[in-house]
PDB file of C-alpha atoms in Angstrom:
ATOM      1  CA  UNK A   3     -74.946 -16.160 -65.600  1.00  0.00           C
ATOM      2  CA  UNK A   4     -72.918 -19.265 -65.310  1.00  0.00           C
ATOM      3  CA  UNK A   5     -69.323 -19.156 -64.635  1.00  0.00           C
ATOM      4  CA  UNK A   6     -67.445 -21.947 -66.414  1.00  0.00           C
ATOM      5  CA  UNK A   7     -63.700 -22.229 -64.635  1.00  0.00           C
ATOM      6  CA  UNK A   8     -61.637 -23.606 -67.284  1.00  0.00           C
ATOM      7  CA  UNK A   9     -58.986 -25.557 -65.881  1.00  0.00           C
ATOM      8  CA  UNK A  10     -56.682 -25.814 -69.609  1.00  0.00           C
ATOM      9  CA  UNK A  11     -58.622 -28.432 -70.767  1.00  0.00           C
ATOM     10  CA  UNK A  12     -59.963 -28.653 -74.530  1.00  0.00           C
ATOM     11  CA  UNK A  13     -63.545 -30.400 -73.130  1.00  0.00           C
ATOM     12  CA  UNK A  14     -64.291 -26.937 -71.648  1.00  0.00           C
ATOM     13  CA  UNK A  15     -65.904 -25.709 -74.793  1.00  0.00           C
ATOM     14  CA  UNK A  16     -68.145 -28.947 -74.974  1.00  0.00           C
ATOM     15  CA  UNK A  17     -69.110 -28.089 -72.111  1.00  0.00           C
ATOM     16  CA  UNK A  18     -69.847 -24.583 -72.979  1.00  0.00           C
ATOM     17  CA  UNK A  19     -71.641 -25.426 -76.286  1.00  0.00           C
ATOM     18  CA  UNK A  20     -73.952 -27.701 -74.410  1.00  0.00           C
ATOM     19  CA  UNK A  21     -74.545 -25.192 -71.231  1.00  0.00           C
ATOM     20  CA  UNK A  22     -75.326 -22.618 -74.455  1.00  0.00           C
ATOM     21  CA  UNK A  23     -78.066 -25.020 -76.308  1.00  0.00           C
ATOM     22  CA  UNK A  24     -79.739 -25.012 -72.654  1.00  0.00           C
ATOM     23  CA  UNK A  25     -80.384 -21.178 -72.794  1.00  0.00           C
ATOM     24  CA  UNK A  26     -77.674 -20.857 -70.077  1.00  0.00           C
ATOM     25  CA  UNK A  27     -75.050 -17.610 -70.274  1.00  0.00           C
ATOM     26  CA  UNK A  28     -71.502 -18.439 -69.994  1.00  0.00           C
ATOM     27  CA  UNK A  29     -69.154 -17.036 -68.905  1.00  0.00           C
ATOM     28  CA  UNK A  30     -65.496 -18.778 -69.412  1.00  0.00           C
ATOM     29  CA  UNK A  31     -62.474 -17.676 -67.137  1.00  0.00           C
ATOM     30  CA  UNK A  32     -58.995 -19.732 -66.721  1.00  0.00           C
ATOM     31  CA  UNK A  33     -58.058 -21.342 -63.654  1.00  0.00           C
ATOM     32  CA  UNK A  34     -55.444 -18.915 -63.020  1.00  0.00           C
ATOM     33  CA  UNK A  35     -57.231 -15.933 -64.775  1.00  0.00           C
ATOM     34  CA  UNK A  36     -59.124 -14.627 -61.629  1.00  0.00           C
ATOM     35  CA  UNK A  37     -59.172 -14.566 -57.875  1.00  0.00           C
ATOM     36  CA  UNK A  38     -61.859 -16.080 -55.579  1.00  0.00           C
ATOM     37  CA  UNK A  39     -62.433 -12.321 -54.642  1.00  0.00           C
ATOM     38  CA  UNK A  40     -63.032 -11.760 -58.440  1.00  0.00           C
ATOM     39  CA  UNK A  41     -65.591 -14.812 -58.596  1.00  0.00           C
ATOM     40  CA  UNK A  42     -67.298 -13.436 -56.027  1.00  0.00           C
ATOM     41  CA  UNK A  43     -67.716  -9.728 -57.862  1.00  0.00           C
ATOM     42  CA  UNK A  44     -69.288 -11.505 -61.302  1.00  0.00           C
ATOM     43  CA  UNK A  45     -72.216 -12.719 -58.770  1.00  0.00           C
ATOM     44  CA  UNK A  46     -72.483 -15.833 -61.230  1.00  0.00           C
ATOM     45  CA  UNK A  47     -75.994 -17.726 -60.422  1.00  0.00           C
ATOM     46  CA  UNK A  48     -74.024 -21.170 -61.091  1.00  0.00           C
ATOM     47  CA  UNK A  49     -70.377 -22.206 -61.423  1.00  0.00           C
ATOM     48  CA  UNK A  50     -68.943 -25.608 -63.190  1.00  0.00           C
ATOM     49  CA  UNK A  51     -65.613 -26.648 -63.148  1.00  0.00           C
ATOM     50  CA  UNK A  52     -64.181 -27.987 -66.006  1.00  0.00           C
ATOM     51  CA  UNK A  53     -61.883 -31.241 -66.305  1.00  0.00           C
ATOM     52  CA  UNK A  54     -58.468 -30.711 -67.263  1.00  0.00           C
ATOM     53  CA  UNK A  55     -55.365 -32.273 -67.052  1.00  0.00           C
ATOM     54  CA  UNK A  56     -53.263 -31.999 -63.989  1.00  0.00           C
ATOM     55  CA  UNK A  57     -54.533 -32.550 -60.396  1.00  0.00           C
ATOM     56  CA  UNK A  58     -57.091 -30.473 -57.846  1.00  0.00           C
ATOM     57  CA  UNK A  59     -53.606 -29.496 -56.304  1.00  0.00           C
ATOM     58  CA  UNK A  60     -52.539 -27.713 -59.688  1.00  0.00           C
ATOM     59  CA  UNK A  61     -55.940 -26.250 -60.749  1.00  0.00           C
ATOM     60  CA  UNK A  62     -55.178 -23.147 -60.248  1.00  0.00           C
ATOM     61  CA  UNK A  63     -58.058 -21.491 -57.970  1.00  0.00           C
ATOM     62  CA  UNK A  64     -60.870 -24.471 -58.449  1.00  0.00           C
ATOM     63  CA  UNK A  65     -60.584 -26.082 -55.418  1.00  0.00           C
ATOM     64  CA  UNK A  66     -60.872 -22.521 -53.245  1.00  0.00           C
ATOM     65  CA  UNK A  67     -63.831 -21.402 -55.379  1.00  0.00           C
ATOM     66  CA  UNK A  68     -65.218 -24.462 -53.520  1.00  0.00           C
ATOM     67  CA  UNK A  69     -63.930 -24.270 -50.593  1.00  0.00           C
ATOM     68  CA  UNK A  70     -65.355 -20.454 -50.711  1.00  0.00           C
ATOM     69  CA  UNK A  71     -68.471 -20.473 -52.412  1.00  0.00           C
ATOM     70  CA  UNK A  72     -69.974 -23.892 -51.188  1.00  0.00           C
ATOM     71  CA  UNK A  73     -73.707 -23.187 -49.872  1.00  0.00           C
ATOM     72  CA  UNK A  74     -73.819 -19.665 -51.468  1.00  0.00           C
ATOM     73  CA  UNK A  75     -73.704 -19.961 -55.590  1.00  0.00           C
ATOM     74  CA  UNK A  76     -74.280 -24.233 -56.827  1.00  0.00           C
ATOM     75  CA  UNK A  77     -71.241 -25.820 -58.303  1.00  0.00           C
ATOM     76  CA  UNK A  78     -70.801 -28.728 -60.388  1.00  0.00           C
ATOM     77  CA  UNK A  79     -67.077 -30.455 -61.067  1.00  0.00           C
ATOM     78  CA  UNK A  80     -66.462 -32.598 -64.190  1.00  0.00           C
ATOM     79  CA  UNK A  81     -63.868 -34.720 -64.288  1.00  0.00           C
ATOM     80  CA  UNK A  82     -61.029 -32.908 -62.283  1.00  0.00           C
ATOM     81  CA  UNK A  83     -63.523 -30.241 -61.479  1.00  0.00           C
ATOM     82  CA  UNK A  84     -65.226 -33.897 -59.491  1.00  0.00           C
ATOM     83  CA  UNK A  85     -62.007 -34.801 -57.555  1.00  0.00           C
ATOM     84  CA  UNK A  86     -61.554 -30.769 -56.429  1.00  0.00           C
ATOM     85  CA  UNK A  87     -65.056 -31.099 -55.030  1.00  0.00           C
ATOM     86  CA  UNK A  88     -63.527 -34.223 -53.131  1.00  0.00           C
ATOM     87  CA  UNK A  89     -60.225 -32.864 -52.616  1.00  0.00           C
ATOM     88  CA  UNK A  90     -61.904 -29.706 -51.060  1.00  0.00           C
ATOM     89  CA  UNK A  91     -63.611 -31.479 -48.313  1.00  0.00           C
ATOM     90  CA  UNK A  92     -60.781 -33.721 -47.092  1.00  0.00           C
ATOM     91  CA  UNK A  93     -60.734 -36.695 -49.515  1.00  0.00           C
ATOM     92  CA  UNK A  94     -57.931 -38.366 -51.312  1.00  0.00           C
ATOM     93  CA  UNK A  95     -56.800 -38.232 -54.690  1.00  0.00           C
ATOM     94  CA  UNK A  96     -55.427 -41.431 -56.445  1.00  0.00           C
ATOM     95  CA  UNK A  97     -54.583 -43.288 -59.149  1.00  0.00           C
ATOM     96  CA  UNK A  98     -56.996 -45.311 -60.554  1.00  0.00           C
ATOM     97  CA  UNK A  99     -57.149 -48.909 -60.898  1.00  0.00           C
ATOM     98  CA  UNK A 100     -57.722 -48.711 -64.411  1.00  0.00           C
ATOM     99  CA  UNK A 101     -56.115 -45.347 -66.881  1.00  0.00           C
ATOM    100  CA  UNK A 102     -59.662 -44.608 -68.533  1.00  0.00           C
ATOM    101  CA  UNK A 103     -58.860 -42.239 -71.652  1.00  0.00           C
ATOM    102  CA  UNK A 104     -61.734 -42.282 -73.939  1.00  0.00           C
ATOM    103  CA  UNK A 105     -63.295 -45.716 -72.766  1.00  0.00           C
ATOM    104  CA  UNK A 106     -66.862 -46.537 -72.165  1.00  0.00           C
ATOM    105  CA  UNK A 107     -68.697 -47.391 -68.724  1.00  0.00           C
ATOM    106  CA  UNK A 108     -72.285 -48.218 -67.372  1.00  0.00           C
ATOM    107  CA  UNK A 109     -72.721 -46.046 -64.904  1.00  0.00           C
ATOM    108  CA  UNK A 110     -75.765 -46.696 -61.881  1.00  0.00           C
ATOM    109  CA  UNK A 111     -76.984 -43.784 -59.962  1.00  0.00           C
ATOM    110  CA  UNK A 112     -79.000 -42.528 -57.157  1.00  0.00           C
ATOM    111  CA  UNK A 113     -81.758 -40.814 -59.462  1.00  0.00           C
ATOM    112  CA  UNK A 114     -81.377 -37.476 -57.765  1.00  0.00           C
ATOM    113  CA  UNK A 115     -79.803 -34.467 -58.463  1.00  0.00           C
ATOM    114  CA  UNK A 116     -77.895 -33.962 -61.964  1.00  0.00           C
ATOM    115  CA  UNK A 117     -79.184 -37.583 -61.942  1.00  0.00           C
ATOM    116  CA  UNK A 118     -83.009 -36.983 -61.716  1.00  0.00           C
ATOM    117  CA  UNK A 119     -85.583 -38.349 -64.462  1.00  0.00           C
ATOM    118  CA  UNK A 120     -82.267 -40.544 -66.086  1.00  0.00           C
ATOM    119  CA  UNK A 121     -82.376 -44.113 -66.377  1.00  0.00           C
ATOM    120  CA  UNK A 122     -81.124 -46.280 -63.683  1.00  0.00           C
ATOM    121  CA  UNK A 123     -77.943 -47.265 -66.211  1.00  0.00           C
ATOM    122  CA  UNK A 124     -76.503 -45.383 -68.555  1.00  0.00           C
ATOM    123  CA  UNK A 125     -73.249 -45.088 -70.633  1.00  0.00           C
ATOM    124  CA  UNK A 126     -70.529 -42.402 -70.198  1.00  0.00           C
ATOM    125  CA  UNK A 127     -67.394 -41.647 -71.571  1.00  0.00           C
ATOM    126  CA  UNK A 128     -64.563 -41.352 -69.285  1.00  0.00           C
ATOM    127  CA  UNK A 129     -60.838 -39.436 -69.803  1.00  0.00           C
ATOM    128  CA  UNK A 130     -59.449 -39.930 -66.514  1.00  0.00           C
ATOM    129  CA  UNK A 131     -56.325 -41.527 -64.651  1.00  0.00           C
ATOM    130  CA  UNK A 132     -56.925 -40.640 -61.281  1.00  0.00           C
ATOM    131  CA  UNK A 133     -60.328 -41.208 -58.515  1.00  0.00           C
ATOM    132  CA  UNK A 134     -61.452 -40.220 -55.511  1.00  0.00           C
ATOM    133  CA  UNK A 135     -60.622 -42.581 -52.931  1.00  0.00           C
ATOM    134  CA  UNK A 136     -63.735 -44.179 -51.630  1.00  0.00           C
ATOM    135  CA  UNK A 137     -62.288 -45.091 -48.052  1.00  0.00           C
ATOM    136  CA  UNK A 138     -61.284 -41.326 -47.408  1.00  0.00           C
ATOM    137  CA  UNK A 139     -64.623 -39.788 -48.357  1.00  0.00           C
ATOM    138  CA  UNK A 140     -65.845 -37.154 -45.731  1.00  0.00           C
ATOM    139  CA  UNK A 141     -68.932 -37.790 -44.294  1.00  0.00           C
ATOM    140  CA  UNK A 142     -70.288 -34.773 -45.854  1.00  0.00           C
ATOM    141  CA  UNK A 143     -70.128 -35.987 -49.269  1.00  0.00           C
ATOM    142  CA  UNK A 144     -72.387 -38.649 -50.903  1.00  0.00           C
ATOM    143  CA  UNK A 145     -71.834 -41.139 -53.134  1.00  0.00           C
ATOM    144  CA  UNK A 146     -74.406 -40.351 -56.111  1.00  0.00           C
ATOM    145  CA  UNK A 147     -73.050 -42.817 -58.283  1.00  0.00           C
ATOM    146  CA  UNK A 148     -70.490 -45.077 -59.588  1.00  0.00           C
ATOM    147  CA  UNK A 149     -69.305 -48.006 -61.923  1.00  0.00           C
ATOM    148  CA  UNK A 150     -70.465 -51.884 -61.919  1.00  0.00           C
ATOM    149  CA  UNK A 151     -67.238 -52.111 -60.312  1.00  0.00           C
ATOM    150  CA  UNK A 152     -67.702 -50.103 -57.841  1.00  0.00           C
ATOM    151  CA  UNK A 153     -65.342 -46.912 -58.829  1.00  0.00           C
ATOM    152  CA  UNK A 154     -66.630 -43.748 -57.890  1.00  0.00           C
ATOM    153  CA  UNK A 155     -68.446 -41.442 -60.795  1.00  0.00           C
ATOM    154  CA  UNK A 156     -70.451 -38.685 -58.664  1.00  0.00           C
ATOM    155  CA  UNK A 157     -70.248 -37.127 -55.329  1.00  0.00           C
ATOM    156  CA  UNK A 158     -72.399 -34.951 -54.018  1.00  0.00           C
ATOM    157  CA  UNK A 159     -72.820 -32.801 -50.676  1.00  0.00           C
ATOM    158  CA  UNK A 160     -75.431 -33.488 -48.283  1.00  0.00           C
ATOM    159  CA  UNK A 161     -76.025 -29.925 -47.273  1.00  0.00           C
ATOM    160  CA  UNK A 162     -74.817 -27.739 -50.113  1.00  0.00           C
ATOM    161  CA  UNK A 163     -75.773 -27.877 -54.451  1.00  0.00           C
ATOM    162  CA  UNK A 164     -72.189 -28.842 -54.865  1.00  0.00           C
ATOM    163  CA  UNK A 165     -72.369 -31.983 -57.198  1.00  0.00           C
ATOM    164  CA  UNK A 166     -69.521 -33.746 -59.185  1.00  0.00           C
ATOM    165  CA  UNK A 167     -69.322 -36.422 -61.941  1.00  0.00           C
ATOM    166  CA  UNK A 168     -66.080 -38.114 -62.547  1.00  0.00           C
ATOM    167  CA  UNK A 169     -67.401 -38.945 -66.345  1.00  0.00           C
ATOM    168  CA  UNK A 170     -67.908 -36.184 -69.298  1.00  0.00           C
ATOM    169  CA  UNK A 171     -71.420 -35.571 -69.907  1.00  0.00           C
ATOM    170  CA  UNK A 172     -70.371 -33.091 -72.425  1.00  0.00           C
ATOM    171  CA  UNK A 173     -68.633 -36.135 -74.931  1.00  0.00           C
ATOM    172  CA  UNK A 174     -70.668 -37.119 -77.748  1.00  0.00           C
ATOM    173  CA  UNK A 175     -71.126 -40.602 -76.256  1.00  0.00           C
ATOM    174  CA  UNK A 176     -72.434 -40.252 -72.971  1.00  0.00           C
ATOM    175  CA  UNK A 177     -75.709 -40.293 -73.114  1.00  0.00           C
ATOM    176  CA  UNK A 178     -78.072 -38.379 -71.569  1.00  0.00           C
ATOM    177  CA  UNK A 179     -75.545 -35.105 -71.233  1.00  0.00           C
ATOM    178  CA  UNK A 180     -77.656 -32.844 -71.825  1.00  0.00           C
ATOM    179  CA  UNK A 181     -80.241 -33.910 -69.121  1.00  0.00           C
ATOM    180  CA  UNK A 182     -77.428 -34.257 -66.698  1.00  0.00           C
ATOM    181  CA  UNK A 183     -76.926 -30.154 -67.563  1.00  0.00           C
ATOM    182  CA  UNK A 184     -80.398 -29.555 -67.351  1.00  0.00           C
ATOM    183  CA  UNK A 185     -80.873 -30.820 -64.249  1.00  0.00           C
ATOM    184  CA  UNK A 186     -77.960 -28.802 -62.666  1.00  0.00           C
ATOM    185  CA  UNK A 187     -79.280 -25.088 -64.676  1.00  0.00           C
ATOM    186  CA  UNK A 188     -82.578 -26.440 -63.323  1.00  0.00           C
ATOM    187  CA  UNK A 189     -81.889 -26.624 -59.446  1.00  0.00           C
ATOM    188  CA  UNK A 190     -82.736 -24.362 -56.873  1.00  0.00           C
ATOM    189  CA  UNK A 191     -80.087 -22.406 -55.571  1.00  0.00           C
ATOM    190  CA  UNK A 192     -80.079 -22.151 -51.616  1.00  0.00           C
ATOM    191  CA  UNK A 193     -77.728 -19.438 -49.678  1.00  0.00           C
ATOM    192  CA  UNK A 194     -76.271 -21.042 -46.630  1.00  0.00           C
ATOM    193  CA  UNK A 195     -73.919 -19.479 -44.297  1.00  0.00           C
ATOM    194  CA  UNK A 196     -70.605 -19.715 -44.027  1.00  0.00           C
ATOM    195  CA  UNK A 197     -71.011 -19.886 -39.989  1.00  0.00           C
ATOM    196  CA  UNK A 198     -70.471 -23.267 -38.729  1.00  0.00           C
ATOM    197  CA  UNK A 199     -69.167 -25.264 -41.619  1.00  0.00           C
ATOM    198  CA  UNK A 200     -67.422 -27.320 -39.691  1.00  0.00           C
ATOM    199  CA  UNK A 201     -67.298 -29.688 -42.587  1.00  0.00           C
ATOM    200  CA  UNK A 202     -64.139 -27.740 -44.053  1.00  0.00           C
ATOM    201  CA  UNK A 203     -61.116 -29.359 -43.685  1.00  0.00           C
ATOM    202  CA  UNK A 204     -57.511 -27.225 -42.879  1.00  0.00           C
ATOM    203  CA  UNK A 205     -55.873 -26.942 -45.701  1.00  0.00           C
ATOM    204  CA  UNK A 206     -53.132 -24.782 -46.088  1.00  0.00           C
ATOM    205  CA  UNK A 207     -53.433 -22.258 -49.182  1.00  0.00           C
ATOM    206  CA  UNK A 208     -50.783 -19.947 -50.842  1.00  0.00           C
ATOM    207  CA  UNK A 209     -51.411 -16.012 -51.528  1.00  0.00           C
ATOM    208  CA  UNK A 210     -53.431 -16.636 -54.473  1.00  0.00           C
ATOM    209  CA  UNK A 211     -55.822 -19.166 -52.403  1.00  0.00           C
ATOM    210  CA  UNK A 212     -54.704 -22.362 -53.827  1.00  0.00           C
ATOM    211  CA  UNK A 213     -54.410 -25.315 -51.694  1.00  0.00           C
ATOM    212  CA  UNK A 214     -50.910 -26.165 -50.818  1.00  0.00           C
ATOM    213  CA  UNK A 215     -51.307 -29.793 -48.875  1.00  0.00           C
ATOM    214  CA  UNK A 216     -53.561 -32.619 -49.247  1.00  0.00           C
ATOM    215  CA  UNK A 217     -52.437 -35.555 -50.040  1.00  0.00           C
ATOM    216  CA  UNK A 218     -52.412 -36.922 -53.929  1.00  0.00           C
ATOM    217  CA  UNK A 219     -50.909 -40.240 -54.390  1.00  0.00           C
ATOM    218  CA  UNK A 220     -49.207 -40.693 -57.738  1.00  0.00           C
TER     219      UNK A 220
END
């Protein structure tokens, strides 16, 4: 089963339409909907994490689910489901250079991962106003892929099957989403243990376990 955390966002059912032409079974839950602890009890053999439209700071539980369940179930973050994944670790959240809301990019890519089989170039559709910050990237995360300009459009952990793509895969434009969904249904999972991930930032979290400081420049 796949659990799909949907973070408000309408792009969450495009994403489970396509997971659902794979063969995949979702399951959908709202950010707020659930508990880490609850996550945990569905056993879900995959989790993705939807875009939406606030920040990591405001989605609700995503960015403890992977905090929590990094090395034990493999995640992939779309859009704001990406910048949890680099919020999570340590990294920065900021505005963007450029507001992207429907536009077009080439995107270039490390082949590997969600990326494997693709062409080296490819064209995505991007809804987004705020990046990762490449000069506060943990040295735990990868960069698996970006714009001819250099912005950041996938991450991905060098010891975990946590991956992230800034882009939407799931929008009728991009092409090659499906492939990009394939790849992630298609990867082995590996169980790693919690014991000596020193790659975990402190971040303060409130009762629910959602992160209550890192820094998010507006």
């Amino acid at each position: 089963m796949i659990l799909l955390i949907d973070n408000y966002d309408s792009f969450t059912y495009n994403l489970y339409q396509y997971l659902c032409e794979l063969g995949a079974e979702v399951v959908v839950r709202r950010n707020d909907a659930l508990t880490v602890g609850e996550v945990r009890a569905l056993v879900p053999e995959r989790i993705v994490i939807s875009p939406g439209p606030c920040t990591p700071q405001e989605a609700g539980i995503s960015v403890a689910i992977i905090r929590e369940l990094a090395g034990q179930v493999p995640i992939l973050g779309v859009c704001l489901g990406h910048q949890a994944i680099g919020a999570a670790f340590g990294g920065e959240i900021v505005r963007a250079p450029v507001v992207m809301h429907g536009k077009l990019s080439a995107i270039r890519h490390d082949g590997r991962g969600v990326f494997a089989d693709l062409p080296q170039e490819f064209t995505a559709t991007r809804y987004h106003s705020l990046i990762v910050e490449r000069d506060t990237l943990p040295d735990c995360l990868e960069i698996s892929a970006e714009t001819t300009d250099g912005i950041i459009m996938g991450l991905r952990h060098r010891r975990y099957a946590v991956e992230g793509v800034q882009f939407h895969p799931e929008a009728i434009l991009t092409e090659h989403g499906h492939e990009m969904l394939r790849n992630f249904l298609s990867r082995q999972s590996s169980v790693v243990s919690r014991q000596g991930r020193d790659d975990m930032p402190e971040i303060a979290t409130d009762p629910r376990g959602q992160p209550t400081a890192f820094a998010v420049t507006h």
